[in-house]
Amino acid sequence: MNPRPLDGASSSPDNLPTQYVPAEVEGKLYERWVERGYFEADAKSDKQPYAVVIPPPNVTGSLHLGHAFEHTLIDALTRRKRMQGYETLWQPGMDHAGIATQNVVERELAKEGKSRHDLGREAFVERVWQWKAESGGQISGQMRRLGDGVDWSRERFTMDEGLSRAVQTIFKKLYDDGLIYRAERIINWCPRCLTAISDIEVEYQDDDGELVSIKYGDGDDAIVVATTRAETMLGDTAVAVHPDDERYKHLVGREIELPLTGRRIPVVADAHVDPEFGTGAVKVTPAHDPNDFEIGQRHNLPSLNVLDEHGIITAHGPFQGLDRFEARSTIVGALRAEGRIVAEKRPYTHSVGHCSRCKTTIEPRLSLQWWVKVGPLAQAAGDAVRDGRVKIHPKEMESRYFGWVDNLHDWCISRQLWWGHRIPVWYGPNGEVVCVGPNEEPPTGDGWHQDTDVLDTWFSSGLWPFSTLGWPERTDSLAKFYPNSALVTGYDILFFWVARMMMFGLYAMDGTPPFHTIVLHGMVRDQFGKKMSKSFGNAVNPLDWMDAYGSDAVRFTLARGANPGVDVPIGEDWVQGSRNFANKIWNATRFALMNGATVEGELPPAERQSATDRWILSRLNSVVAEVDAYYDDYQFAKLSDTLFHFAWDEVFDWYVELVKTTFAAGGEAADVSRRVLGEVLDVTLRLLHPVVPFVTETLWTSLTGGESLVIADWPSDSGFRDRAAEQEIATLQQVITEVRRFRSDQGLQPGQRVPARLDLDGTPLAPHEEAIRSLLRLQPAGEGFHATASLPVAGATVALDLSGAIDFAAERKRLTKDLAAAEKELAQANAKLGNEAFLAKAPDHVVDKIRARREAAEADIARIGAQLANLPEA
C-alpha cells in the first residue's frame, strides 16, 4: 500500500449529496480532467513510456457496445499506468472510412437529385470534407461520455496532412522495393459501390438460390457440371476434372461444345477438383471465380469478362445488356429449351458474399488493380511473434494469427473511389509509369495523368502506430512512444488490421514491431450469447444505458465480463447490478465520512489496531497484489470481480458493520479504526478508479482532499499480512453467518431481536461479543431466559430463546412436510441411479442431472433434520 498523508486533507461528507446521480457528476468531471491536461503526454519527459493507440473508429460511426467495451479496457490500462508514474499516451483519432463515408455523402447528394459525377471529383471531395467538418466524428463526444482518457491534443485523422505524407512515403518505398505492383487478378467487386472491397468488407449470409446441373457436349463427349451462377457460363473457358478420375480420362485434352455460345472449350485435368463432390467435373470461369482463375493460370486459359462493373452481361448474343440476376433465369430457360438442364434444385441455400456497406451481392471479377506483395512482409510479421518480440494474449490465439500470416495472399490495395488517399502514380503518353514520393514533383505535360484509384482504408490504418507519432519524420514522440506498449483490439480483426500493422511497422521501422503485446478480446453479445444486430432486434445503444445507469455502471459491467479472447454476454439487468454497486460505494463512503473516517496522519502501528483492523489491512494488501497480477495478465474480469467482492463483501458488509460498535464506544480504538477505514477506502477507491473513474473520483477527493485520482499514486503492496487476524475474523464471520442462516430458517425477520446467551470462552471471539450481538440482533439473556435452541459454531455456543418469536408446533409441521418431500426426491433419484438399464441408455448429461438432484436432496434432508433437532417440543 501507499498510505501517504495528504497535506490539508479533510474528510467531510458535507459536499456529497445523499444520493449519487451520475448525470450531475460525469460531464463536469471529464471536462475538468481535460482542461487540466491530465491525459496529455509529454514526449520529452524522462518517465518510462506507456503508449496505446485507439483502434480508429470510422468518421461515420457512433459509439456502440463494442467500442464501449474496447475503450473501457484500454482506459483501465492507461489510467493505471498513469497512476503508476508512466508517461502515458492513449492516442485518439478516426479513420476516413473510404466506402462508408463516400456512401454517406452520395446519399446526401441523392436527396438533392445529384450524383458525385454531377459535381466532379474535386468538388465531390470538397463536399466530403465539408460533411466531415459538420457531421463527422460524433463518436468523439460519445467517447467523452464514456470517460476515455485520451490525449485530445494529439487527435489524428487518416486523411490529415501528416498521415497523408506517411501514406505517400511508404507507398513509394514499397514500390521502389518491388513490393507494390499492378496486375489483373480476381477481386471482390461491389456493383453498387463500383469498387473493389477487402475481404473484411464482405459479409456472408445464407441465401436461397438455385443449383442447376448442365450438360456440356453431346454423346461420348457429354459432361455434366453444376452451378449456382448459370450466367457466368458465358465466360467459361474450360471444364476441369481430377487427373485420377477414370470417368473422364478419355475427355482430358479434348474440346467439347459450350452451350448457347457456339464456342468449344477444352477439358483439363487439375488436382484442385474434388472427384467426390457432385459429378466430379467443374466449369472453369477464370474471370469470375478466384479458384477458377488459379486453374486458368495453371493451364494458360483465356479469361473472358462477361459482366461489366454494374453486373450487366457484356457477352455478345441474346443475353447482352441483361442484369446478372435477370440473365441467370433467362439463360436457365434457354438451356432448358435445348434439353441441357439435367437437374434443378430450388431453393438451394448457400453462403453468398454481400457488401457490408450496401448489402449488394458481391461479384468476383477479374480487374486491373494495385497489389502489395505480402510474402516477405508476412514472413517478418510471423517471425516477430515466433521469436517473442511480440506476445499475443491470450496465447492460444497465436495459432489463428499464424494460420493467417503464413498463408497470406497478395493484398489488393486499390479502390475505385474518389474519397481516400489517391494512388501516387502518374502515367505518361508513351506508357511511362512514375511513382511520386512526398518530396517529389509529379510529371507534367500533355498526356500525363494520375491514377484515378484510391488506396484501401486498411493501407493508411496499417500505419497508425507510427504515422500518428510523426513518421516519416524522426520526431520526439516517435522516439518516446514507438513501439507501443500494447494493442487492445478484437480478435475479429486480427487478420486484417493487426496483421497489416505488423507488416508495415516492421518494414518501415527497421524491424521494430509496432507493439510489444497484442491483447485480443471477444465480441459483445446479448445476455443469451446471441450476436447483437439491429435486424435481430437486440442491438443496444450504450448511451441509453449511460443515461439510465451512469457510465461507471456500463464500464464495470463490460470489464467484469472481459475474459481474454472470449465473447462477452451483457444484459441490462447486469448494468443495473453495476449501478447498485456504484450506489453501494457511494453510501458506504458517505457513512464512513459521517463517522469520521480519515486519511490524516500516519497509519497507527499494528499493536494499536484491533484484530478487525489488522484483518482488513491484511486483506487489502492481498487484494492489491491480486489486482496487480490480474492487470499484468490482462484479466479484466478477474480483477473486476476481485474488487467487487472485496469492496462490497469485505469492506462494506463486514468491516464497516463490525466497526460500528467500535465507533459507538468511542475512545482510542475508535480513532484507530477511523484512520484504518480511511486508509482502506483510499486504497480501494484508487484500485477501482481505472474501471469506474467518475464515482471514485468524486468520493476520493471528498475523503482525502486530494486534487484528482487521475494523477494520484497507484497503491502498492506493503507486504503486511496478519494470518492470525484473518483466521480470527473468518471464525467470527462463520458464527454470524451460521446464526443468521438459522434465524432465516426459523422464519425470523432480519431486524427481529431475540434473547441469547453467548458462550465464547476458549475462542478468540470474546472481544467481539458486542459486535456479534449487534449484527445478529441478540438481546442479553435476562430473567426467565429459556434456551429453545443451542447452536455450537466454531467452538462457541449461541443459545437462543425463541419462545416468544416462533409458533413451534406450526414450524415443526412445516419442516416435517419439507423433510418428507426431500426424502421422496432422494428415493426417486436413488431408484433411477440404481437402475442399470436406465444408466446404460440415458445420456451422460441426464445422469449428471439426476446425481445433482440426489446431492441436493441429501443436503436438504441434513439441513431440515438439524432444524427439527433444534426445535423444542411444542
PDB file of N, CA, C and O in Angstrom, residues 15-30 32 145 546-547 549-551 586 694-695 698:
ATOM      1  N   ASN A  15     -20.023  17.893   1.177  1.00  0.00           N
ATOM      2  CA  ASN A  15     -20.164  18.206  -0.239  1.00  0.00           C
ATOM      3  C   ASN A  15     -20.658  17.008  -1.047  1.00  0.00           C
ATOM      4  O   ASN A  15     -20.624  17.034  -2.275  1.00  0.00           O
ATOM      5  N   LEU A  16     -21.102  15.951  -0.372  1.00  0.00           N
ATOM      6  CA  LEU A  16     -21.628  14.771  -1.059  1.00  0.00           C
ATOM      7  C   LEU A  16     -23.142  14.719  -0.897  1.00  0.00           C
ATOM      8  O   LEU A  16     -23.644  14.670   0.230  1.00  0.00           O
ATOM      9  N   PRO A  17     -23.888  14.720  -1.995  1.00  0.00           N
ATOM     10  CA  PRO A  17     -25.341  14.557  -1.888  1.00  0.00           C
ATOM     11  C   PRO A  17     -25.679  13.213  -1.259  1.00  0.00           C
ATOM     12  O   PRO A  17     -24.858  12.287  -1.233  1.00  0.00           O
ATOM     13  N   THR A  18     -26.891  13.098  -0.761  1.00  0.00           N
ATOM     14  CA  THR A  18     -27.292  11.830  -0.141  1.00  0.00           C
ATOM     15  C   THR A  18     -27.393  10.709  -1.154  1.00  0.00           C
ATOM     16  O   THR A  18     -27.242   9.543  -0.801  1.00  0.00           O
ATOM     17  N   GLN A  19     -27.645  11.049  -2.417  1.00  0.00           N
ATOM     18  CA  GLN A  19     -27.718  10.041  -3.469  1.00  0.00           C
ATOM     19  C   GLN A  19     -26.744  10.377  -4.585  1.00  0.00           C
ATOM     20  O   GLN A  19     -26.484  11.553  -4.869  1.00  0.00           O
ATOM     21  N   TYR A  20     -26.217   9.344  -5.226  1.00  0.00           N
ATOM     22  CA  TYR A  20     -25.300   9.539  -6.350  1.00  0.00           C
ATOM     23  C   TYR A  20     -26.116   9.634  -7.635  1.00  0.00           C
ATOM     24  O   TYR A  20     -26.831   8.698  -8.001  1.00  0.00           O
ATOM     25  N   VAL A  21     -26.014  10.771  -8.321  1.00  0.00           N
ATOM     26  CA  VAL A  21     -26.706  10.986  -9.597  1.00  0.00           C
ATOM     27  C   VAL A  21     -25.625  11.178 -10.664  1.00  0.00           C
ATOM     28  O   VAL A  21     -25.046  12.266 -10.785  1.00  0.00           O
ATOM     29  N   PRO A  22     -25.303  10.134 -11.446  1.00  0.00           N
ATOM     30  CA  PRO A  22     -24.191  10.213 -12.409  1.00  0.00           C
ATOM     31  C   PRO A  22     -24.265  11.408 -13.344  1.00  0.00           C
ATOM     32  O   PRO A  22     -23.238  12.042 -13.638  1.00  0.00           O
ATOM     33  N   ALA A  23     -25.456  11.723 -13.844  1.00  0.00           N
ATOM     34  CA  ALA A  23     -25.585  12.803 -14.822  1.00  0.00           C
ATOM     35  C   ALA A  23     -25.122  14.145 -14.262  1.00  0.00           C
ATOM     36  O   ALA A  23     -24.717  15.037 -15.025  1.00  0.00           O
ATOM     37  N   GLU A  24     -25.179  14.310 -12.942  1.00  0.00           N
ATOM     38  CA  GLU A  24     -24.768  15.570 -12.334  1.00  0.00           C
ATOM     39  C   GLU A  24     -23.269  15.622 -12.067  1.00  0.00           C
ATOM     40  O   GLU A  24     -22.748  16.666 -11.656  1.00  0.00           O
ATOM     41  N   VAL A  25     -22.581  14.504 -12.311  1.00  0.00           N
ATOM     42  CA  VAL A  25     -21.168  14.402 -11.964  1.00  0.00           C
ATOM     43  C   VAL A  25     -20.281  14.218 -13.190  1.00  0.00           C
ATOM     44  O   VAL A  25     -19.258  14.905 -13.349  1.00  0.00           O
ATOM     45  N   GLU A  26     -20.673  13.297 -14.072  1.00  0.00           N
ATOM     46  CA  GLU A  26     -19.744  12.774 -15.075  1.00  0.00           C
ATOM     47  C   GLU A  26     -19.241  13.830 -16.064  1.00  0.00           C
ATOM     48  O   GLU A  26     -18.034  13.955 -16.284  1.00  0.00           O
ATOM     49  N   GLY A  27     -20.158  14.580 -16.682  1.00  0.00           N
ATOM     50  CA  GLY A  27     -19.739  15.548 -17.695  1.00  0.00           C
ATOM     51  C   GLY A  27     -18.805  16.604 -17.150  1.00  0.00           C
ATOM     52  O   GLY A  27     -17.773  16.920 -17.759  1.00  0.00           O
ATOM     53  N   LYS A  28     -19.127  17.158 -15.990  1.00  0.00           N
ATOM     54  CA  LYS A  28     -18.302  18.198 -15.381  1.00  0.00           C
ATOM     55  C   LYS A  28     -16.912  17.655 -15.024  1.00  0.00           C
ATOM     56  O   LYS A  28     -15.892  18.318 -15.224  1.00  0.00           O
ATOM     57  N   LEU A  29     -16.910  16.437 -14.472  1.00  0.00           N
ATOM     58  CA  LEU A  29     -15.624  15.851 -14.091  1.00  0.00           C
ATOM     59  C   LEU A  29     -14.722  15.654 -15.303  1.00  0.00           C
ATOM     60  O   LEU A  29     -13.527  15.970 -15.266  1.00  0.00           O
ATOM     61  N   TYR A  30     -15.295  15.112 -16.380  1.00  0.00           N
ATOM     62  CA  TYR A  30     -14.470  14.828 -17.555  1.00  0.00           C
ATOM     63  C   TYR A  30     -13.858  16.111 -18.116  1.00  0.00           C
ATOM     64  O   TYR A  30     -12.665  16.145 -18.459  1.00  0.00           O
ATOM     65  N   ARG A  32     -13.185  18.781 -16.578  1.00  0.00           N
ATOM     66  CA  ARG A  32     -12.140  19.254 -15.656  1.00  0.00           C
ATOM     67  C   ARG A  32     -10.835  18.492 -15.896  1.00  0.00           C
ATOM     68  O   ARG A  32      -9.753  19.086 -15.925  1.00  0.00           O
ATOM     69  N   ARG A 145     -18.265  10.959 -23.056  1.00  0.00           N
ATOM     70  CA  ARG A 145     -19.314  10.451 -22.167  1.00  0.00           C
ATOM     71  C   ARG A 145     -18.850   9.200 -21.435  1.00  0.00           C
ATOM     72  O   ARG A 145     -19.147   9.000 -20.249  1.00  0.00           O
ATOM     73  N   MET A 546     -26.008   4.491 -20.413  1.00  0.00           N
ATOM     74  CA  MET A 546     -25.284   5.521 -19.649  1.00  0.00           C
ATOM     75  C   MET A 546     -26.258   6.545 -19.082  1.00  0.00           C
ATOM     76  O   MET A 546     -26.106   6.998 -17.941  1.00  0.00           O
ATOM     77  N   ASP A 547     -27.251   6.932 -19.895  1.00  0.00           N
ATOM     78  CA  ASP A 547     -28.254   7.882 -19.413  1.00  0.00           C
ATOM     79  C   ASP A 547     -29.024   7.318 -18.218  1.00  0.00           C
ATOM     80  O   ASP A 547     -29.329   8.035 -17.270  1.00  0.00           O
ATOM     81  N   TYR A 549     -28.169   4.575 -16.171  1.00  0.00           N
ATOM     82  CA  TYR A 549     -27.452   3.985 -15.017  1.00  0.00           C
ATOM     83  C   TYR A 549     -26.087   4.620 -14.754  1.00  0.00           C
ATOM     84  O   TYR A 549     -25.469   4.320 -13.736  1.00  0.00           O
ATOM     85  N   GLY A 550     -25.613   5.470 -15.649  1.00  0.00           N
ATOM     86  CA  GLY A 550     -24.303   6.077 -15.468  1.00  0.00           C
ATOM     87  C   GLY A 550     -23.222   5.338 -16.243  1.00  0.00           C
ATOM     88  O   GLY A 550     -23.309   4.134 -16.481  1.00  0.00           O
ATOM     89  N   SER A 551     -22.194   6.078 -16.641  1.00  0.00           N
ATOM     90  CA  SER A 551     -21.101   5.486 -17.426  1.00  0.00           C
ATOM     91  C   SER A 551     -20.318   4.461 -16.623  1.00  0.00           C
ATOM     92  O   SER A 551     -19.860   3.455 -17.156  1.00  0.00           O
ATOM     93  N   TRP A 586     -20.909   4.636  -2.913  1.00  0.00           N
ATOM     94  CA  TRP A 586     -21.281   5.997  -2.509  1.00  0.00           C
ATOM     95  C   TRP A 586     -21.807   6.025  -1.077  1.00  0.00           C
ATOM     96  O   TRP A 586     -21.339   6.807  -0.241  1.00  0.00           O
ATOM     97  N   PHE A 694     -15.587   7.864 -12.455  1.00  0.00           N
ATOM     98  CA  PHE A 694     -16.353   9.038 -12.042  1.00  0.00           C
ATOM     99  C   PHE A 694     -16.748   9.001 -10.564  1.00  0.00           C
ATOM    100  O   PHE A 694     -16.472   9.938  -9.810  1.00  0.00           O
ATOM    101  N   VAL A 695     -17.393   7.911 -10.138  1.00  0.00           N
ATOM    102  CA  VAL A 695     -17.836   7.845  -8.747  1.00  0.00           C
ATOM    103  C   VAL A 695     -16.639   7.797  -7.805  1.00  0.00           C
ATOM    104  O   VAL A 695     -16.652   8.403  -6.732  1.00  0.00           O
ATOM    105  N   THR A 698     -15.095  11.370  -7.369  1.00  0.00           N
ATOM    106  CA  THR A 698     -15.912  12.231  -6.516  1.00  0.00           C
ATOM    107  C   THR A 698     -15.731  11.878  -5.045  1.00  0.00           C
ATOM    108  O   THR A 698     -15.566  12.759  -4.190  1.00  0.00           O
TER     109      THR A 698
END
